[in-house]
mmCIF file of C-alpha atoms and ligand atoms in Angstrom:
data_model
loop_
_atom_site.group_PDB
_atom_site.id
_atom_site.type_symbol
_atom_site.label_atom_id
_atom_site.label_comp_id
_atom_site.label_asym_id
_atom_site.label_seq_id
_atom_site.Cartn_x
_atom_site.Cartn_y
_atom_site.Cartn_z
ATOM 1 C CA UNK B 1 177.341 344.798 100.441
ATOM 2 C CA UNK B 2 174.698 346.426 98.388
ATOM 3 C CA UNK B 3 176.351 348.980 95.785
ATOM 4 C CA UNK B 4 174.412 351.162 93.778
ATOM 5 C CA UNK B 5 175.492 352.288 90.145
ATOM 6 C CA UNK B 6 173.301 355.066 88.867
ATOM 7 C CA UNK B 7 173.010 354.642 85.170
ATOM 8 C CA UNK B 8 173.647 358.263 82.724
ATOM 9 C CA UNK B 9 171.916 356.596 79.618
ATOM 10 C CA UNK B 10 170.822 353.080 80.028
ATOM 11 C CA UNK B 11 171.315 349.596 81.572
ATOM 12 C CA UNK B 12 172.061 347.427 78.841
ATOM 13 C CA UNK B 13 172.099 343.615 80.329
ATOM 14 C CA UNK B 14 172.952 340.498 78.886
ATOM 15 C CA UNK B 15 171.003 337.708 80.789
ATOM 16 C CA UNK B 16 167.967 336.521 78.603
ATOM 17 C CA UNK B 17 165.069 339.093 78.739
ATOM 18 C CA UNK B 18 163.180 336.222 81.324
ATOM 19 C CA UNK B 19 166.049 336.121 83.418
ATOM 20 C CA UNK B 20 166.363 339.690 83.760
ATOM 21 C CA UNK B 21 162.458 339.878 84.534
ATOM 22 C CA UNK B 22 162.909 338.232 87.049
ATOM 23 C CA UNK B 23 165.831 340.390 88.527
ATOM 24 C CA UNK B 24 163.021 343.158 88.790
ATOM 25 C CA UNK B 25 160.697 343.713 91.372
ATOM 26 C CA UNK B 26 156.946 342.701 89.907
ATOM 27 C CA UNK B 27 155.614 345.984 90.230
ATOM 28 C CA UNK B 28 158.763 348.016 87.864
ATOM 29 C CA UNK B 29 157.011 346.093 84.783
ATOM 30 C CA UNK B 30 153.328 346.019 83.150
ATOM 31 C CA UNK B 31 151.207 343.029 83.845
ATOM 32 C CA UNK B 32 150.724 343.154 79.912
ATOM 33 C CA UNK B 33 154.277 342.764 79.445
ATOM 34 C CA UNK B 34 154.820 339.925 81.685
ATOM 35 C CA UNK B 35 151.868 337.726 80.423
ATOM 36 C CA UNK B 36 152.425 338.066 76.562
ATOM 37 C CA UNK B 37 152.540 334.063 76.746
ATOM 38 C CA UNK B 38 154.408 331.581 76.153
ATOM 39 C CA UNK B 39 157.023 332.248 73.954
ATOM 40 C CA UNK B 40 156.351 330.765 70.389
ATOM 41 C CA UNK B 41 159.922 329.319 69.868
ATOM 42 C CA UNK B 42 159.901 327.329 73.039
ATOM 43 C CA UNK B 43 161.846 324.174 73.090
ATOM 44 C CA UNK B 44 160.739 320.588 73.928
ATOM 45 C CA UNK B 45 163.641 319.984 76.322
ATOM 46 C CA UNK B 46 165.137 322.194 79.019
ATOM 47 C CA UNK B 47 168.105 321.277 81.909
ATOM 48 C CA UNK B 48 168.620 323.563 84.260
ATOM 49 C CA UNK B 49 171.527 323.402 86.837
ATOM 50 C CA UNK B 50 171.319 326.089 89.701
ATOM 51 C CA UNK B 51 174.943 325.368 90.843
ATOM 52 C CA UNK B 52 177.957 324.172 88.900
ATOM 53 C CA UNK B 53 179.995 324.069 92.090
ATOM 54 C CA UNK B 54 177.684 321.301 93.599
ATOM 55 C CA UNK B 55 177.864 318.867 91.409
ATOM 56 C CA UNK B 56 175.051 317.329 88.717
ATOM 57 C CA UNK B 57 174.460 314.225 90.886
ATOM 58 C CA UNK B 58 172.979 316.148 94.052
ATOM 59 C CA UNK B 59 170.022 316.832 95.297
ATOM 60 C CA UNK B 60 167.860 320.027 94.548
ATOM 61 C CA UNK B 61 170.452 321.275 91.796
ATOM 62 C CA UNK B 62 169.780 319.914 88.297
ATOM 63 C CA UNK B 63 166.015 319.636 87.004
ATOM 64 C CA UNK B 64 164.856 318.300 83.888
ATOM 65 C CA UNK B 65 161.794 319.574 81.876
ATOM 66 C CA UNK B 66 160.011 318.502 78.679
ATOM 67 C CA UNK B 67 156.932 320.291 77.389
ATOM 68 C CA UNK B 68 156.031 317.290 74.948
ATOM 69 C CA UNK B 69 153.186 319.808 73.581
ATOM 70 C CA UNK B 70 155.608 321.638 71.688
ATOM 71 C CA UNK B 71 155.564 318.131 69.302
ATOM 72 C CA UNK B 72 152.356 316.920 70.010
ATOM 73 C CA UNK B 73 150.170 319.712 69.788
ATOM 74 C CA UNK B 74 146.950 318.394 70.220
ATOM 75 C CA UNK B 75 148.384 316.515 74.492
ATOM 76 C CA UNK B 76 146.855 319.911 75.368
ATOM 77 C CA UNK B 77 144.150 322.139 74.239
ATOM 78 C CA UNK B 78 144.134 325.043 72.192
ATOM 79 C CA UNK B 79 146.404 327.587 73.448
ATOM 80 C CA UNK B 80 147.944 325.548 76.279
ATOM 81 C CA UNK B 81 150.700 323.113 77.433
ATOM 82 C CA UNK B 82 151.409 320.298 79.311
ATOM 83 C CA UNK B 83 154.982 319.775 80.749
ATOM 84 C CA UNK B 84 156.698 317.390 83.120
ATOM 85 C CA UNK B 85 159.537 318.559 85.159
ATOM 86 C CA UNK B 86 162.058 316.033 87.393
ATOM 87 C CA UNK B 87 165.113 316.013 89.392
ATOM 88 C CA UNK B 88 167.010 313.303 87.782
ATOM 89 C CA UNK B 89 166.736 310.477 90.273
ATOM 90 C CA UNK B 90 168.314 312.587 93.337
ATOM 91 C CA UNK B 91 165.584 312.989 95.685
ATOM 92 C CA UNK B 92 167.175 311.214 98.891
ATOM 93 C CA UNK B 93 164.389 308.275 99.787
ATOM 94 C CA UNK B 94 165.227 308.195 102.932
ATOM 95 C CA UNK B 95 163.594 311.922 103.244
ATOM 96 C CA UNK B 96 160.237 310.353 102.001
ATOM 97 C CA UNK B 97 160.482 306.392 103.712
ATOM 98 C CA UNK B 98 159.658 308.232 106.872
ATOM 99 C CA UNK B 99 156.490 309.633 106.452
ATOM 100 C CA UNK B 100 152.607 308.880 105.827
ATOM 101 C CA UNK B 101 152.069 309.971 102.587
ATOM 102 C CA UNK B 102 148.816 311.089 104.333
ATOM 103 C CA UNK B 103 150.259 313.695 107.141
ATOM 104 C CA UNK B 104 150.652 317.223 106.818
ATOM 105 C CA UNK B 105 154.419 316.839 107.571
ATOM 106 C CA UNK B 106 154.897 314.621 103.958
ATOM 107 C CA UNK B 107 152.858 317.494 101.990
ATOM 108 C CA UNK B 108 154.713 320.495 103.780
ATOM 109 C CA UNK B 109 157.537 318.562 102.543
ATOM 110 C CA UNK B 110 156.219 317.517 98.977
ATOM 111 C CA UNK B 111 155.481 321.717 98.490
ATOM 112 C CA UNK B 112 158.957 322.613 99.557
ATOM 113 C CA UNK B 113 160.894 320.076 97.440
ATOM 114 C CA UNK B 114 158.890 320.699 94.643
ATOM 115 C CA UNK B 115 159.239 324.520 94.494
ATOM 116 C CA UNK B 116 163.254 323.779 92.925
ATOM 117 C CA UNK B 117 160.803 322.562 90.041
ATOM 118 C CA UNK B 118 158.479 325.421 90.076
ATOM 119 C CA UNK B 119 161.512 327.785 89.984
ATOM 120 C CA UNK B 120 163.285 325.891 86.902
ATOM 121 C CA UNK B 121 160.048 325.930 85.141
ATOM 122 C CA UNK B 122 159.990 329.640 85.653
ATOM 123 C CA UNK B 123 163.473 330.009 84.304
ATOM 124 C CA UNK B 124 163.232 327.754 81.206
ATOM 125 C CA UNK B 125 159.936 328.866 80.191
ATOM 126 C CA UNK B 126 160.107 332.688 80.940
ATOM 127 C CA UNK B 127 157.901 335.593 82.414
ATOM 128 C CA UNK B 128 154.801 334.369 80.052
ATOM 129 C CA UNK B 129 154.709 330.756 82.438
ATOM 130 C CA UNK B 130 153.171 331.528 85.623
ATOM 131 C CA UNK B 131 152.535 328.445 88.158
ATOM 132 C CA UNK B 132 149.606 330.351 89.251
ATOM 133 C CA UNK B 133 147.703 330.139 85.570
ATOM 134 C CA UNK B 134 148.719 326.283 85.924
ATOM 135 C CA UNK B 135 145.168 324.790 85.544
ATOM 136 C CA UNK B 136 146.494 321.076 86.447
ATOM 137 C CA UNK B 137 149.192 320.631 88.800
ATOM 138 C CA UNK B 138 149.984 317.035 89.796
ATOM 139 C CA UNK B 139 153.410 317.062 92.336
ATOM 140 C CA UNK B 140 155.029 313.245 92.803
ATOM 141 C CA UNK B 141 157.458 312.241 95.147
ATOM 142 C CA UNK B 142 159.379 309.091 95.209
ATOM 143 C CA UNK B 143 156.112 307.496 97.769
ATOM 144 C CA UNK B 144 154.664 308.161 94.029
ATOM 145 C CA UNK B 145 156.298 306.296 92.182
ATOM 146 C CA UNK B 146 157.095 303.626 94.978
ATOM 147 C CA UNK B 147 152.898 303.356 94.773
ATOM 148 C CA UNK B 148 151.536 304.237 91.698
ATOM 149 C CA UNK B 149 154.737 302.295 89.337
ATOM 150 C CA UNK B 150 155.948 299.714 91.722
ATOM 151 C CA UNK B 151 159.230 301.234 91.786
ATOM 152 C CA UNK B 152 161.346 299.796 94.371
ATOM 153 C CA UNK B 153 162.038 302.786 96.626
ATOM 154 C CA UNK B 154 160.664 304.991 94.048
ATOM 155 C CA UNK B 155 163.835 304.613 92.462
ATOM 156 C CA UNK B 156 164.181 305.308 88.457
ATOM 157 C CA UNK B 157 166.774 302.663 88.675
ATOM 158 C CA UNK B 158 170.211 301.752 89.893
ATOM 159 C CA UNK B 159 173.024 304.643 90.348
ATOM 160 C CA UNK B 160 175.771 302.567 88.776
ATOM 161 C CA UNK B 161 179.153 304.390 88.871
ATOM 162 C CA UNK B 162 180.847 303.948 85.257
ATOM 163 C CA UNK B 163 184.123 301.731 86.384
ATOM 164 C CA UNK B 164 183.139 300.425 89.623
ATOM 165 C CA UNK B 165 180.293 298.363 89.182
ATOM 166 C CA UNK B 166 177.656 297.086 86.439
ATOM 167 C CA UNK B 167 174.460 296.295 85.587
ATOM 168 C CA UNK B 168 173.672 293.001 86.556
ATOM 169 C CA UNK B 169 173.003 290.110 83.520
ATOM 170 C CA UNK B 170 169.901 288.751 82.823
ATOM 171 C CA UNK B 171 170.082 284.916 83.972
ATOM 172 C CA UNK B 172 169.363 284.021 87.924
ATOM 173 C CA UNK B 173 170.324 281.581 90.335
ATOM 174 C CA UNK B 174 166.901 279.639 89.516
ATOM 175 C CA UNK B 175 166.979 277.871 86.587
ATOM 176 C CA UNK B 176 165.095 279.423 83.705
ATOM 177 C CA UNK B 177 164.056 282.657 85.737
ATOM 178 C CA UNK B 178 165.624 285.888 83.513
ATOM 179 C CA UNK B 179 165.108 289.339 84.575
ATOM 180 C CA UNK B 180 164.949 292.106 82.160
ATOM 181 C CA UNK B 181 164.217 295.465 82.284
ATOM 182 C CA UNK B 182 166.037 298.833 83.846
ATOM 183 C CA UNK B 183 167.442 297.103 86.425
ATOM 184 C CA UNK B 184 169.583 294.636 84.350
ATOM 185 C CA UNK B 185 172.161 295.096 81.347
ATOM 186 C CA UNK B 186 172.067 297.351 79.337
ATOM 187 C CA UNK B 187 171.001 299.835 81.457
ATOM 188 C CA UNK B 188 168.060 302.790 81.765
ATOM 189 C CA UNK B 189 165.945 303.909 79.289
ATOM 190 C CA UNK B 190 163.306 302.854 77.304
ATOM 191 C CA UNK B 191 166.050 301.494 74.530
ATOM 192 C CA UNK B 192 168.168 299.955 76.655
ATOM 193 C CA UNK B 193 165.238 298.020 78.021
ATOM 194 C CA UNK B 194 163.925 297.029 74.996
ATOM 195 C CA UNK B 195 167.129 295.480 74.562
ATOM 196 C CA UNK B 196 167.117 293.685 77.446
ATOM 197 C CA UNK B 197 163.758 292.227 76.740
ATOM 198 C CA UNK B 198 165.602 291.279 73.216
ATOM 199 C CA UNK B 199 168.710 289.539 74.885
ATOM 200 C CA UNK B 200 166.350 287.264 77.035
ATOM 201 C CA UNK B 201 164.146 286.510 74.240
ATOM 202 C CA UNK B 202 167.396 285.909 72.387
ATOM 203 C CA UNK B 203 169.327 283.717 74.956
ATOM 204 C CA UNK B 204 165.793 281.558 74.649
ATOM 205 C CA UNK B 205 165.842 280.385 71.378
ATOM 206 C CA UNK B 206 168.678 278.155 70.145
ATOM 207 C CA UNK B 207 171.473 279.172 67.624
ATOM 208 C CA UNK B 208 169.489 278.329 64.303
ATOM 209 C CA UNK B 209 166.721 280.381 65.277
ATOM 210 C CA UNK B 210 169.615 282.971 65.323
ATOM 211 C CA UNK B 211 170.609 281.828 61.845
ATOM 212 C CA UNK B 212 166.595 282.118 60.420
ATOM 213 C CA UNK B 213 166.139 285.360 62.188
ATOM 214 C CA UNK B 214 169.492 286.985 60.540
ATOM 215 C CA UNK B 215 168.476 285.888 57.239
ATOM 216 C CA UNK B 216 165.339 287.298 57.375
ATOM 217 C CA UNK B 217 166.555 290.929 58.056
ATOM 218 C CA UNK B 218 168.976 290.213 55.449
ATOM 219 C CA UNK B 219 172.295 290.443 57.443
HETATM 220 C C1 FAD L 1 160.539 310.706 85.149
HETATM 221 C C2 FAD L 1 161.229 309.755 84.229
HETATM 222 C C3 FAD L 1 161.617 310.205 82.992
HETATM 223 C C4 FAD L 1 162.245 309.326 82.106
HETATM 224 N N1 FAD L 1 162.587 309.777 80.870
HETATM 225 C C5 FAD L 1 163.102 308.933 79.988
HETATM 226 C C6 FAD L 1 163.378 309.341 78.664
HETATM 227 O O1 FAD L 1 163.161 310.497 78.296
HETATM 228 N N2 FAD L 1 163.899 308.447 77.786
HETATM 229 C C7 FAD L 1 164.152 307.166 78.154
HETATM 230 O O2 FAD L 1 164.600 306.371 77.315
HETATM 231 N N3 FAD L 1 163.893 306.739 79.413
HETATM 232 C C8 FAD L 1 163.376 307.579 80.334
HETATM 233 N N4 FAD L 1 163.125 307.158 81.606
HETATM 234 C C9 FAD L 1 163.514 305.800 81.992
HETATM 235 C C10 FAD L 1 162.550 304.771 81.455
HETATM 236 O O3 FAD L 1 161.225 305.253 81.595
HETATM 237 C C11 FAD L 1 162.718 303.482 82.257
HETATM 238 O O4 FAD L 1 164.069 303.065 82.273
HETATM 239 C C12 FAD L 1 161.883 302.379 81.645
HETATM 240 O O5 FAD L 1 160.540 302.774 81.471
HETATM 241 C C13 FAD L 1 161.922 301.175 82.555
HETATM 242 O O6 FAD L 1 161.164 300.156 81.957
HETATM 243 P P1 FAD L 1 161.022 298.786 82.699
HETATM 244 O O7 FAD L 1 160.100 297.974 81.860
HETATM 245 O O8 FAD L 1 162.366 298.223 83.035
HETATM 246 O O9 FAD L 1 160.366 299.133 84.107
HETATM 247 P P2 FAD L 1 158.893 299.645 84.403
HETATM 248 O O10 FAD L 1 158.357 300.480 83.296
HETATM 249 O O11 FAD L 1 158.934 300.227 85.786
HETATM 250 O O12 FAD L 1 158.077 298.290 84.375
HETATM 251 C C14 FAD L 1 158.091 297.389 85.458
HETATM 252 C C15 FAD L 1 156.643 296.954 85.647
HETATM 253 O O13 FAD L 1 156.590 295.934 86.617
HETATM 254 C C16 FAD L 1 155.407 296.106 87.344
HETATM 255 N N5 FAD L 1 155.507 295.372 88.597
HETATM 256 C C17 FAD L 1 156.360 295.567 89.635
HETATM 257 N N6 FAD L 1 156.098 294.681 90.619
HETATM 258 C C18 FAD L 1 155.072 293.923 90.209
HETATM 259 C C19 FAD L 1 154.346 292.842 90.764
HETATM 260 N N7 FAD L 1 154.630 292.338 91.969
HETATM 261 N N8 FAD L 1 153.327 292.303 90.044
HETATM 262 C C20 FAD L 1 153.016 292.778 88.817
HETATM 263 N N9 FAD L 1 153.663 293.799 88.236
HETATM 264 C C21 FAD L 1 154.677 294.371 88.920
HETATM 265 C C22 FAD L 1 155.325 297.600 87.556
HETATM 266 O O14 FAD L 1 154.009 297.991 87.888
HETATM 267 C C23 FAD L 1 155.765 298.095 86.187
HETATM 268 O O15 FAD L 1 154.669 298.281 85.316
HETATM 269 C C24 FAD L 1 162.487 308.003 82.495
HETATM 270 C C25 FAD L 1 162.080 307.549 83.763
HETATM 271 C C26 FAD L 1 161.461 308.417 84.606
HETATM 272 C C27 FAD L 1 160.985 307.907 85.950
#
């Protein structure tokens, strides 16, 4: 039920001045106000979860967003940014495996999945980010990365639950073919596959190359 509260003095609120902004109907607050900018103290890395109660490993609930221009000032031009925000890996495929990346129905779909991005990127970034000022806007889906990385199912890599499963090792059953990568131990990330690359290169070379190796670091 709607309940109005008529203020004697003021309405002091405690949201962050862009959350409140966007409590208020456009028209209540000066265009001036509302595109001051980007904020100056903006951070590289933002998570936003709508809903707690849903979990972090759903879909449409947590997104991710880096603006790596806050760093790397001259990814962008003067005065601008470039940012990249993601759901982290919990877009259902099966969703996207039906369609023709061609058809209208696969990009009315791409424009309403993406708009839980849009809507975190309004949130992190405040009244000064409009989508509407956004001179380049590039939306992927999981067909994306399926195509453009060779990603099998577009995945980012396998959902292993901590306890019941793991990453599988790095040998096969043909002799002398190793896999490496996100898909095999240690795990996701560019780190973690850099260390995989290093086990396999490691399990190549015999034990005194070990030895030489170790020495030469000085360990
Ligand atoms: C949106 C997103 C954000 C991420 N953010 C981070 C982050 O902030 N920090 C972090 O550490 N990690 C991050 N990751 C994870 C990290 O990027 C990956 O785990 C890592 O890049 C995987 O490396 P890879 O070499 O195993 O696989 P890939 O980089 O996918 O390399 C596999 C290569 O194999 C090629 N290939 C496949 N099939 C064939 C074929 N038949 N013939 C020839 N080539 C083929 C593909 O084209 C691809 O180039 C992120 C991933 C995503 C998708």
């Amino acid at each position: 039920m709607l309940q109005f509260i008529r203020a004697k003095k003021a309405v002091v609120g405690n949201a962050s001045i862009w959350d409140t902004l966007n409590l208020l109907p456009k028209e209540a607050v000066p265009n001036s106000y509302m595109e001051r900018g980007i904020r100056e103290d903006l951070g590289i890395h933002h998570t936003v979860v709508n809903d707690w109660e849903r979990g972090v490993d759903v879909d449409q609930t947590v997104v991710l967003i880096s603006v790596p221009s806050v760093l790397s000032q001259d990814l962008a031009p003067h005065g601008k940014h470039i940012l990249h925000a993601c759901t982290p890996g919990t877009e259902p495929f099966e969703l996207w495996d039906v369609l023709d990346r061609r058809s209208s129905e696969y990009k009315k779909l791409k424009s309403e999945r993406s708009e839980v991005l849009w809507r975190a990127v309004e949130r992190a970034l405040g009244p000064g980010f409009s989508r509407d000022n956004c001179e380049v806007k590039l939306v992927g889906t999981p067909l994306t990365h399926q195509r453009f990385l060779r990603r099998n199912r577009g995945t980012y890599g396998p959902a292993i639950q901590i306890g019941k499963d793991s990453f599988v090792g790095h040998s096969t059953p043909i002799p002398q073919l190793y896999c490496c990568g996100d898909s095999t131990l240690p795990g996701i990330g560019v780190p973690a596959v850099g260390a995989s690359g290093a086990i396999v290169a490691n399990s190549l070379v015999p034990i005194s190359q070990h030895s030489q190796l170790l020495d030469a670091i000085g360990i």
